[in-house]
mmCIF file of C-alpha atoms (C1' of nucleotides) in Angstrom:
data_model
loop_
_atom_site.group_PDB
_atom_site.id
_atom_site.type_symbol
_atom_site.label_atom_id
_atom_site.label_comp_id
_atom_site.label_asym_id
_atom_site.label_seq_id
_atom_site.Cartn_x
_atom_site.Cartn_y
_atom_site.Cartn_z
ATOM 1 C CA UNK A 6 22.685 -18.240 -10.424
ATOM 2 C CA UNK A 7 22.794 -22.326 -9.644
ATOM 3 C CA UNK A 8 20.463 -24.373 -8.229
ATOM 4 C CA UNK A 9 22.853 -24.940 -5.537
ATOM 5 C CA UNK A 10 23.445 -22.136 -5.221
ATOM 6 C CA UNK A 11 19.778 -21.425 -4.995
ATOM 7 C CA UNK A 12 19.535 -23.990 -2.018
ATOM 8 C CA UNK A 13 22.242 -22.749 -0.275
ATOM 9 C CA UNK A 14 20.570 -19.221 -0.235
ATOM 10 C CA UNK A 15 16.964 -21.526 1.261
ATOM 11 C CA UNK A 16 18.771 -23.005 4.580
ATOM 12 C CA UNK A 17 21.071 -19.606 4.583
ATOM 13 C CA UNK A 18 17.647 -18.652 5.932
ATOM 14 C CA UNK A 19 15.696 -21.281 7.050
ATOM 15 C CA UNK A 20 13.182 -22.439 4.613
ATOM 16 C CA UNK A 21 12.831 -25.592 3.870
ATOM 17 C CA UNK A 22 13.129 -25.759 -0.519
ATOM 18 C CA UNK A 23 10.409 -26.655 -2.605
ATOM 19 C CA UNK A 24 10.066 -26.842 -6.004
ATOM 20 C CA UNK A 25 7.880 -23.285 -6.346
ATOM 21 C CA UNK A 26 9.838 -22.124 -3.658
ATOM 22 C CA UNK A 27 13.311 -22.856 -5.512
ATOM 23 C CA UNK A 28 11.450 -21.150 -8.885
ATOM 24 C CA UNK A 29 10.652 -17.930 -7.167
ATOM 25 C CA UNK A 30 13.901 -17.640 -5.312
ATOM 26 C CA UNK A 31 16.104 -18.020 -9.462
ATOM 27 C CA UNK A 32 14.344 -15.882 -10.745
ATOM 28 C CA UNK A 33 13.458 -13.594 -8.143
ATOM 29 C CA UNK A 34 17.157 -13.128 -7.009
ATOM 30 C CA UNK A 35 18.913 -14.441 -9.935
ATOM 31 C CA UNK A 36 19.630 -10.159 -10.160
ATOM 32 C CA UNK A 37 19.375 -6.429 -8.573
ATOM 33 C CA UNK A 38 15.974 -6.438 -9.444
ATOM 34 C CA UNK A 39 12.132 -5.239 -7.070
ATOM 35 C CA UNK A 40 9.137 -7.064 -8.481
ATOM 36 C CA UNK A 41 5.344 -7.121 -7.403
ATOM 37 C CA UNK A 42 3.889 -10.358 -6.443
ATOM 38 C CA UNK A 43 1.559 -10.435 -9.192
ATOM 39 C CA UNK A 44 4.621 -9.733 -11.681
ATOM 40 C CA UNK A 45 6.389 -12.834 -9.956
ATOM 41 C CA UNK A 46 3.384 -15.262 -10.846
ATOM 42 C CA UNK A 47 3.180 -13.853 -14.669
ATOM 43 C CA UNK A 48 6.914 -14.716 -15.486
ATOM 44 C CA UNK A 49 6.836 -17.706 -13.808
ATOM 45 C CA UNK A 50 3.112 -18.525 -15.373
ATOM 46 C CA UNK A 51 4.867 -17.178 -18.422
ATOM 47 C CA UNK A 52 7.752 -20.079 -18.458
ATOM 48 C CA UNK A 53 4.778 -22.581 -17.359
ATOM 49 C CA UNK A 54 4.910 -23.155 -14.630
ATOM 50 C CA UNK A 55 1.839 -23.894 -12.568
ATOM 51 C CA UNK A 56 2.264 -22.323 -8.665
ATOM 52 C CA UNK A 57 -0.402 -20.828 -7.359
ATOM 53 C CA UNK A 58 -1.151 -17.553 -6.791
ATOM 54 C CA UNK A 59 -1.243 -18.081 -3.005
ATOM 55 C CA UNK A 60 1.563 -19.431 -3.229
ATOM 56 C CA UNK A 61 3.535 -16.788 -4.338
ATOM 57 C CA UNK A 62 1.938 -14.727 -1.881
ATOM 58 C CA UNK A 63 2.783 -17.213 0.918
ATOM 59 C CA UNK A 64 6.071 -18.197 -0.667
ATOM 60 C CA UNK A 65 7.288 -14.618 -0.613
ATOM 61 C CA UNK A 66 5.857 -13.270 3.110
ATOM 62 C CA UNK A 67 7.530 -16.221 4.161
ATOM 63 C CA UNK A 68 11.089 -15.135 3.050
ATOM 64 C CA UNK A 69 10.317 -11.071 3.890
ATOM 65 C CA UNK A 70 9.895 -13.072 7.507
ATOM 66 C CA UNK A 71 13.728 -14.576 7.240
ATOM 67 C CA UNK A 72 15.156 -11.406 5.923
ATOM 68 C CA UNK A 73 15.987 -13.269 2.634
ATOM 69 C CA UNK A 74 14.080 -10.486 -0.201
ATOM 70 C CA UNK A 75 12.738 -7.256 0.703
ATOM 71 C CA UNK A 76 9.466 -5.523 1.486
ATOM 72 C CA UNK A 77 9.511 -2.348 -0.163
ATOM 73 C CA UNK A 78 6.319 -0.553 0.512
ATOM 74 C CA UNK A 79 6.791 3.163 -2.290
ATOM 75 C CA UNK A 80 3.828 2.131 -4.236
ATOM 76 C CA UNK A 81 0.466 2.162 -2.502
ATOM 77 C CA UNK A 82 -0.729 -0.377 -5.207
ATOM 78 C CA UNK A 83 1.091 -3.538 -4.223
ATOM 79 C CA UNK A 84 4.044 -4.884 -2.653
ATOM 80 C CA UNK A 85 7.454 -4.953 -4.339
ATOM 81 C CA UNK A 86 10.083 -7.233 -3.252
ATOM 82 C CA UNK A 87 13.863 -6.210 -3.989
ATOM 83 C CA UNK A 88 16.264 -9.218 -4.012
ATOM 84 C CA UNK A 89 18.890 -7.113 -3.145
ATOM 85 C CA UNK A 90 18.207 -6.799 0.932
ATOM 86 C CA UNK A 91 21.827 -5.223 2.226
ATOM 87 C CA UNK A 92 21.406 -0.926 2.696
ATOM 88 C CA UNK A 93 20.815 1.466 0.046
ATOM 89 C CA UNK A 94 17.936 3.555 -1.115
ATOM 90 C CA UNK A 95 16.166 4.103 -3.543
ATOM 91 C CA UNK A 96 14.878 6.642 -6.531
ATOM 92 C CA UNK A 97 11.283 5.885 -7.138
ATOM 93 C CA UNK A 98 9.382 7.087 -11.002
ATOM 94 C CA UNK A 99 6.713 8.552 -9.893
ATOM 95 C CA UNK A 100 5.763 8.226 -14.480
ATOM 96 C CA UNK A 101 6.372 4.737 -14.309
ATOM 97 C CA UNK A 102 5.736 3.316 -11.388
ATOM 98 C CA UNK A 103 9.264 2.265 -11.150
ATOM 99 C CA UNK A 104 11.784 2.093 -8.654
ATOM 100 C CA UNK A 105 15.298 1.952 -8.791
ATOM 101 C CA UNK A 106 18.699 1.359 -6.742
ATOM 102 C CA UNK A 107 20.928 4.324 -5.536
ATOM 103 C CA UNK A 108 24.503 3.142 -5.911
ATOM 104 C CA UNK A 109 25.569 3.310 -1.459
ATOM 105 C CA UNK A 110 27.883 4.765 -1.419
ATOM 106 C CA UNK A 111 26.509 8.358 -3.937
ATOM 107 C CA UNK A 112 23.843 9.066 -0.786
ATOM 108 C CA UNK A 113 24.728 9.906 3.474
ATOM 109 C CA UNK A 114 23.627 10.758 6.345
ATOM 110 C CA UNK A 115 25.445 13.827 7.797
ATOM 111 C CA UNK A 116 23.223 13.014 11.628
ATOM 112 C CA UNK A 117 21.200 10.964 12.729
ATOM 113 C CA UNK A 118 18.138 11.532 14.562
ATOM 114 C CA UNK A 119 17.458 10.403 18.903
ATOM 115 C CA UNK A 120 14.988 7.876 18.584
ATOM 116 C CA UNK A 121 11.661 7.740 19.811
ATOM 117 C CA UNK A 122 11.867 6.599 24.395
ATOM 118 C CA UNK A 123 11.528 2.981 24.767
ATOM 119 C CA UNK A 124 12.453 2.048 20.552
ATOM 120 C CA UNK A 125 15.504 0.694 18.349
ATOM 121 C CA UNK A 126 15.885 1.446 14.718
ATOM 122 C CA UNK A 127 15.071 -1.625 12.488
ATOM 123 C CA UNK A 128 16.067 0.017 8.816
ATOM 124 C CA UNK A 129 17.169 3.846 7.527
ATOM 125 C CA UNK A 130 16.018 4.471 3.937
ATOM 126 C CA UNK A 131 16.211 7.283 1.593
ATOM 127 C CA UNK A 132 13.318 7.718 -0.921
ATOM 128 C CA UNK A 133 13.877 10.335 -4.098
ATOM 129 C CA UNK A 134 11.221 10.613 -6.042
ATOM 130 C CA UNK A 135 11.366 11.653 -9.565
ATOM 131 C CA UNK A 136 9.899 12.377 -12.884
ATOM 132 C CA UNK A 137 10.274 13.262 -16.886
ATOM 133 C CA UNK A 138 11.521 16.264 -17.295
ATOM 134 C CA UNK B 2 -7.785 26.529 13.577
ATOM 135 C CA UNK B 3 -10.180 28.894 12.581
ATOM 136 C CA UNK B 4 -12.784 28.512 10.099
ATOM 137 C CA UNK B 5 -11.450 31.980 8.120
ATOM 138 C CA UNK B 6 -8.214 30.131 8.410
ATOM 139 C CA UNK B 7 -9.430 27.182 6.756
ATOM 140 C CA UNK B 8 -11.414 28.868 4.272
ATOM 141 C CA UNK B 9 -8.225 30.417 3.128
ATOM 142 C CA UNK B 10 -6.528 27.856 3.162
ATOM 143 C CA UNK B 11 -8.595 25.566 0.576
ATOM 144 C CA UNK B 12 -8.783 28.103 -1.357
ATOM 145 C CA UNK B 13 -4.640 28.860 -1.753
ATOM 146 C CA UNK B 14 -4.671 26.151 -2.768
ATOM 147 C CA UNK B 15 -7.494 26.312 -5.690
ATOM 148 C CA UNK B 16 -10.302 24.112 -4.162
ATOM 149 C CA UNK B 17 -14.170 24.662 -3.598
ATOM 150 C CA UNK B 18 -14.359 24.818 -0.089
ATOM 151 C CA UNK B 19 -17.977 22.371 1.227
ATOM 152 C CA UNK B 20 -19.259 21.877 3.898
ATOM 153 C CA UNK B 21 -17.460 17.751 3.747
ATOM 154 C CA UNK B 22 -14.392 18.999 2.112
ATOM 155 C CA UNK B 23 -14.248 22.296 5.344
ATOM 156 C CA UNK B 24 -15.409 19.326 8.568
ATOM 157 C CA UNK B 25 -11.995 17.207 6.874
ATOM 158 C CA UNK B 26 -9.511 20.350 6.939
ATOM 159 C CA UNK B 27 -10.794 20.814 10.496
ATOM 160 C CA UNK B 28 -10.060 17.750 12.047
ATOM 161 C CA UNK B 29 -7.115 17.187 9.637
ATOM 162 C CA UNK B 30 -5.372 20.500 9.942
ATOM 163 C CA UNK B 31 -5.653 21.255 13.010
ATOM 164 C CA UNK B 32 -1.871 20.206 14.135
ATOM 165 C CA UNK B 33 1.190 18.071 13.128
ATOM 166 C CA UNK B 34 -0.360 14.502 12.381
ATOM 167 C CA UNK B 35 -1.202 10.865 10.203
ATOM 168 C CA UNK B 36 -4.178 9.824 9.830
ATOM 169 C CA UNK B 37 -5.532 7.180 7.321
ATOM 170 C CA UNK B 38 -9.110 7.252 5.261
ATOM 171 C CA UNK B 39 -11.035 5.465 7.987
ATOM 172 C CA UNK B 40 -8.984 7.253 10.625
ATOM 173 C CA UNK B 41 -10.436 10.318 9.601
ATOM 174 C CA UNK B 42 -13.742 8.862 9.251
ATOM 175 C CA UNK B 43 -14.581 6.924 11.227
ATOM 176 C CA UNK B 44 -13.493 10.055 13.496
ATOM 177 C CA UNK B 45 -15.745 13.058 11.341
ATOM 178 C CA UNK B 46 -18.738 10.591 11.948
ATOM 179 C CA UNK B 47 -17.934 10.291 15.932
ATOM 180 C CA UNK B 48 -18.380 13.035 16.128
ATOM 181 C CA UNK B 49 -21.836 14.111 14.122
ATOM 182 C CA UNK B 50 -21.051 13.866 10.686
ATOM 183 C CA UNK B 51 -22.610 11.661 8.012
ATOM 184 C CA UNK B 52 -19.788 13.118 5.476
ATOM 185 C CA UNK B 53 -19.702 9.145 3.403
ATOM 186 C CA UNK B 54 -16.976 6.967 2.974
ATOM 187 C CA UNK B 55 -17.126 7.609 -1.304
ATOM 188 C CA UNK B 56 -16.757 11.703 -0.174
ATOM 189 C CA UNK B 57 -13.889 11.743 2.200
ATOM 190 C CA UNK B 58 -12.169 9.328 -0.366
ATOM 191 C CA UNK B 59 -12.180 12.045 -3.018
ATOM 192 C CA UNK B 60 -11.396 15.204 -0.253
ATOM 193 C CA UNK B 61 -8.049 13.769 0.758
ATOM 194 C CA UNK B 62 -7.544 12.704 -3.201
ATOM 195 C CA UNK B 63 -8.342 16.270 -4.190
ATOM 196 C CA UNK B 64 -6.418 17.403 -1.734
ATOM 197 C CA UNK B 65 -3.237 15.830 -2.517
ATOM 198 C CA UNK B 66 -2.913 17.108 -6.141
ATOM 199 C CA UNK B 67 -3.655 20.183 -4.607
ATOM 200 C CA UNK B 68 -0.560 20.200 -2.145
ATOM 201 C CA UNK B 69 -2.895 21.050 0.631
ATOM 202 C CA UNK B 70 -1.838 17.851 2.663
ATOM 203 C CA UNK B 71 1.237 14.365 1.957
ATOM 204 C CA UNK B 72 0.517 10.918 1.127
ATOM 205 C CA UNK B 73 2.804 8.950 3.220
ATOM 206 C CA UNK B 74 2.837 5.834 2.095
ATOM 207 C CA UNK B 75 4.493 3.757 4.484
ATOM 208 C CA UNK B 76 1.807 1.906 5.578
ATOM 209 C CA UNK B 77 1.393 -1.313 3.374
ATOM 210 C CA UNK B 78 -2.132 -1.457 3.892
ATOM 211 C CA UNK B 79 -2.663 1.720 3.775
ATOM 212 C CA UNK B 80 -1.927 5.441 2.901
ATOM 213 C CA UNK B 81 -1.964 8.020 5.299
ATOM 214 C CA UNK B 82 -2.658 11.545 5.162
ATOM 215 C CA UNK B 83 0.032 14.204 6.820
ATOM 216 C CA UNK B 84 -1.143 17.522 7.402
ATOM 217 C CA UNK B 85 2.607 18.633 7.533
ATOM 218 C CA UNK B 86 3.522 19.735 4.275
ATOM 219 C CA UNK B 87 6.942 20.670 4.238
ATOM 220 C CA UNK B 88 9.700 18.452 3.808
ATOM 221 C CA UNK B 89 10.314 15.979 7.727
ATOM 222 C CA UNK B 90 10.690 13.469 7.647
ATOM 223 C CA UNK B 91 9.179 9.797 9.953
ATOM 224 C CA UNK B 92 9.576 7.143 11.700
ATOM 225 C CA UNK B 93 7.712 4.765 11.775
ATOM 226 C CA UNK B 94 7.002 2.676 15.019
ATOM 227 C CA UNK B 95 6.027 -0.973 13.082
ATOM 228 C CA UNK B 96 4.807 -2.932 16.318
ATOM 229 C CA UNK B 97 1.861 0.018 16.770
ATOM 230 C CA UNK B 98 2.247 1.117 13.066
ATOM 231 C CA UNK B 99 2.436 4.491 14.435
ATOM 232 C CA UNK B 100 3.538 7.246 12.144
ATOM 233 C CA UNK B 101 5.731 10.123 13.641
ATOM 234 C CA UNK B 102 8.114 13.146 12.563
ATOM 235 C CA UNK B 103 11.323 13.079 12.723
ATOM 236 C CA UNK B 104 12.687 16.993 13.682
ATOM 237 C CA UNK B 105 13.838 18.577 10.405
ATOM 238 C CA UNK B 106 17.366 19.299 11.457
ATOM 239 C CA UNK B 107 17.700 16.006 13.754
ATOM 240 C CA UNK B 108 19.099 15.042 10.323
ATOM 241 C CA UNK B 109 20.930 16.083 6.821
ATOM 242 C CA UNK B 110 22.492 14.519 3.637
ATOM 243 C CA UNK B 111 25.795 14.853 2.920
ATOM 244 C CA UNK B 112 26.091 14.699 -0.583
ATOM 245 C CA UNK B 113 23.211 13.624 -3.145
ATOM 246 C CA UNK B 114 23.127 10.914 -5.645
ATOM 247 C CA UNK B 115 22.840 12.379 -9.064
ATOM 248 C CA UNK B 116 19.127 11.446 -10.716
ATOM 249 C CA UNK B 117 18.204 9.052 -13.572
ATOM 250 C CA UNK B 118 19.123 10.103 -16.911
ATOM 251 C CA UNK B 119 15.794 13.151 -18.028
ATOM 252 C CA UNK B 120 14.528 13.370 -14.394
ATOM 253 C CA UNK B 121 13.915 15.437 -12.219
ATOM 254 C CA UNK B 122 13.135 15.362 -8.439
ATOM 255 C CA UNK B 123 10.370 15.104 -7.215
ATOM 256 C CA UNK B 124 10.965 14.810 -3.916
ATOM 257 C CA UNK B 125 13.795 13.370 -0.904
ATOM 258 C CA UNK B 126 11.872 11.045 1.856
ATOM 259 C CA UNK B 127 13.741 9.589 4.490
ATOM 260 C CA UNK B 128 11.586 6.821 6.431
ATOM 261 C CA UNK B 129 12.933 5.341 10.314
ATOM 262 C CA UNK B 130 11.218 2.198 10.642
ATOM 263 C CA UNK B 131 11.856 1.681 14.747
ATOM 264 C CA UNK B 132 10.591 -1.443 16.839
ATOM 265 C CA UNK B 133 9.962 -1.941 20.727
ATOM 266 C CA UNK B 134 13.621 -2.085 22.531
ATOM 267 C "C1'" DT C 11 -29.606 26.929 -15.377
ATOM 268 C "C1'" DT C 12 -24.804 24.841 -15.722
ATOM 269 C "C1'" DC C 13 -20.789 23.330 -13.472
ATOM 270 C "C1'" DT C 14 -19.761 20.629 -9.826
ATOM 271 C "C1'" DA C 15 -19.898 17.559 -5.013
ATOM 272 C "C1'" DT C 16 -22.526 13.930 -2.154
ATOM 273 C "C1'" DG C 17 -23.567 10.462 -1.088
ATOM 274 C "C1'" DC C 18 -24.824 4.495 -1.974
ATOM 275 C "C1'" DA C 19 -23.358 1.098 -3.685
ATOM 276 C "C1'" DA C 20 -20.946 -1.877 -7.215
ATOM 277 C "C1'" DA C 21 -16.585 -2.763 -8.503
ATOM 278 C "C1'" DG C 22 -11.946 -3.405 -8.351
ATOM 279 C "C1'" DA C 23 -7.663 -4.387 -7.536
ATOM 280 C "C1'" DC C 24 -3.979 -6.440 -3.683
ATOM 281 C "C1'" DT C 25 -3.978 -9.886 -0.345
ATOM 282 C "C1'" DT C 26 -4.545 -12.828 3.012
ATOM 283 C "C1'" DT C 27 -7.740 -17.009 4.262
ATOM 284 C "C1'" DG C 28 -9.738 -22.531 4.635
ATOM 285 C "C1'" DC C 29 -9.775 -26.132 3.721
ATOM 286 C "C1'" DA C 30 -8.498 -30.426 1.113
ATOM 287 C "C1'" DT C 31 -5.027 -32.802 -0.828
ATOM 288 C "C1'" DG C 32 -0.077 -34.161 -1.988
ATOM 289 C "C1'" DC C 33 3.833 -34.156 0.383
ATOM 290 C "C1'" DT C 34 8.421 -34.690 2.342
ATOM 291 C "C1'" DG C 35 11.071 -36.154 6.651
ATOM 292 C "C1'" DC D 22 1.841 -41.494 10.503
ATOM 293 C "C1'" DA D 23 3.053 -36.250 11.315
ATOM 294 C "C1'" DG D 24 4.086 -32.128 9.684
ATOM 295 C "C1'" DC D 25 3.870 -29.233 6.454
ATOM 296 C "C1'" DA D 26 3.378 -27.623 1.498
ATOM 297 C "C1'" DT D 27 0.028 -25.947 -2.219
ATOM 298 C "C1'" DG D 28 -4.144 -25.270 -4.302
ATOM 299 C "C1'" DC D 29 -7.859 -23.670 -5.782
ATOM 300 C "C1'" DA D 30 -11.949 -19.839 -3.935
ATOM 301 C "C1'" DA D 31 -13.451 -17.770 -1.442
ATOM 302 C "C1'" DA D 32 -13.167 -13.841 1.427
ATOM 303 C "C1'" DG D 33 -11.160 -9.206 3.644
ATOM 304 C "C1'" DT D 34 -9.382 -4.496 2.939
ATOM 305 C "C1'" DC D 35 -9.107 -0.662 1.429
ATOM 306 C "C1'" DT D 36 -9.701 1.949 -2.812
ATOM 307 C "C1'" DT D 37 -12.545 3.797 -7.280
ATOM 308 C "C1'" DT D 38 -16.600 4.385 -9.972
ATOM 309 C "C1'" DG D 39 -20.773 4.508 -11.862
ATOM 310 C "C1'" DC D 40 -24.935 7.839 -11.259
ATOM 311 C "C1'" DA D 41 -28.235 9.206 -9.493
ATOM 312 C "C1'" DT D 42 -29.440 12.877 -6.142
ATOM 313 C "C1'" DA D 43 -28.364 17.367 -4.634
ATOM 314 C "C1'" DG D 44 -25.726 22.496 -4.115
ATOM 315 C "C1'" DA D 45 -23.055 25.923 -5.703
ATOM 316 C "C1'" DA D 46 -22.219 29.526 -8.552
#
DNA sequence: TTCTATGCAAAGACTTTGCATGCTG
DNA sequence: CAGCATGCAAAGTCTTTGCATAGAA
């Protein structure tokens, strides 16, 4: 994903592009993946960046609010950020903590439940936990 | 749920019944619900119990390991413990943080994805996030 | 007695916040 | 200049752990 593409994505989501936000976006958006704030910080630092921890957290919160990435609550100990925002589902490998995508066409719902009164649906996620055979 | 029933449930799951474990089980198992460790501590303390925070956490971890309750990772800030262990799914109200059960017959899966190589399925959970209309 | 559970406080992991500094429009 | 972003450290949550005491088998 090229620099101009990154800038475009940020602007589409009303995120002012700053050097740090561009760094985070370049890393996270370059492929479908699931990374925690700390993993992102480590990788950026490993690449020589001097971005601060607070900025990584702030940036990821901003990206999530603006719909640029999706926050996943699966691992009880930390949040993961998903670079793929269109509807899809996940495998969670409980032995390794790894998350992976379930190809969209591989699951399908037969019927939808009626929602609690006075509410509208925000999302629907399927999580399949797996472990080593 | 009567005292002898509670004791039976604990023994069925190889949990030695102690006064504190019985307290926690009586509170959590009395109806289908989703409570966090802190909510349980507060309620027990409110009822005059002097159980410690560590014991509540230890007990809930033990109950989960033994399959007596189910741990839910939905709210990024805390774990919830579900007194209903059979397969069922959840609504999560993002405005209030409330969790509720989706009646089992109200959802159905059309097809199951193939699992990652070398893994077996541990569970499948559907989470529907809703917000106020 | 021997093993396990409990309670307390301290430690730990992850995340957020306050505030001064620095950049951007 | 005004407003927002950044960095650092401190503070905050939730949870786990170490260790001494207490209880159960």
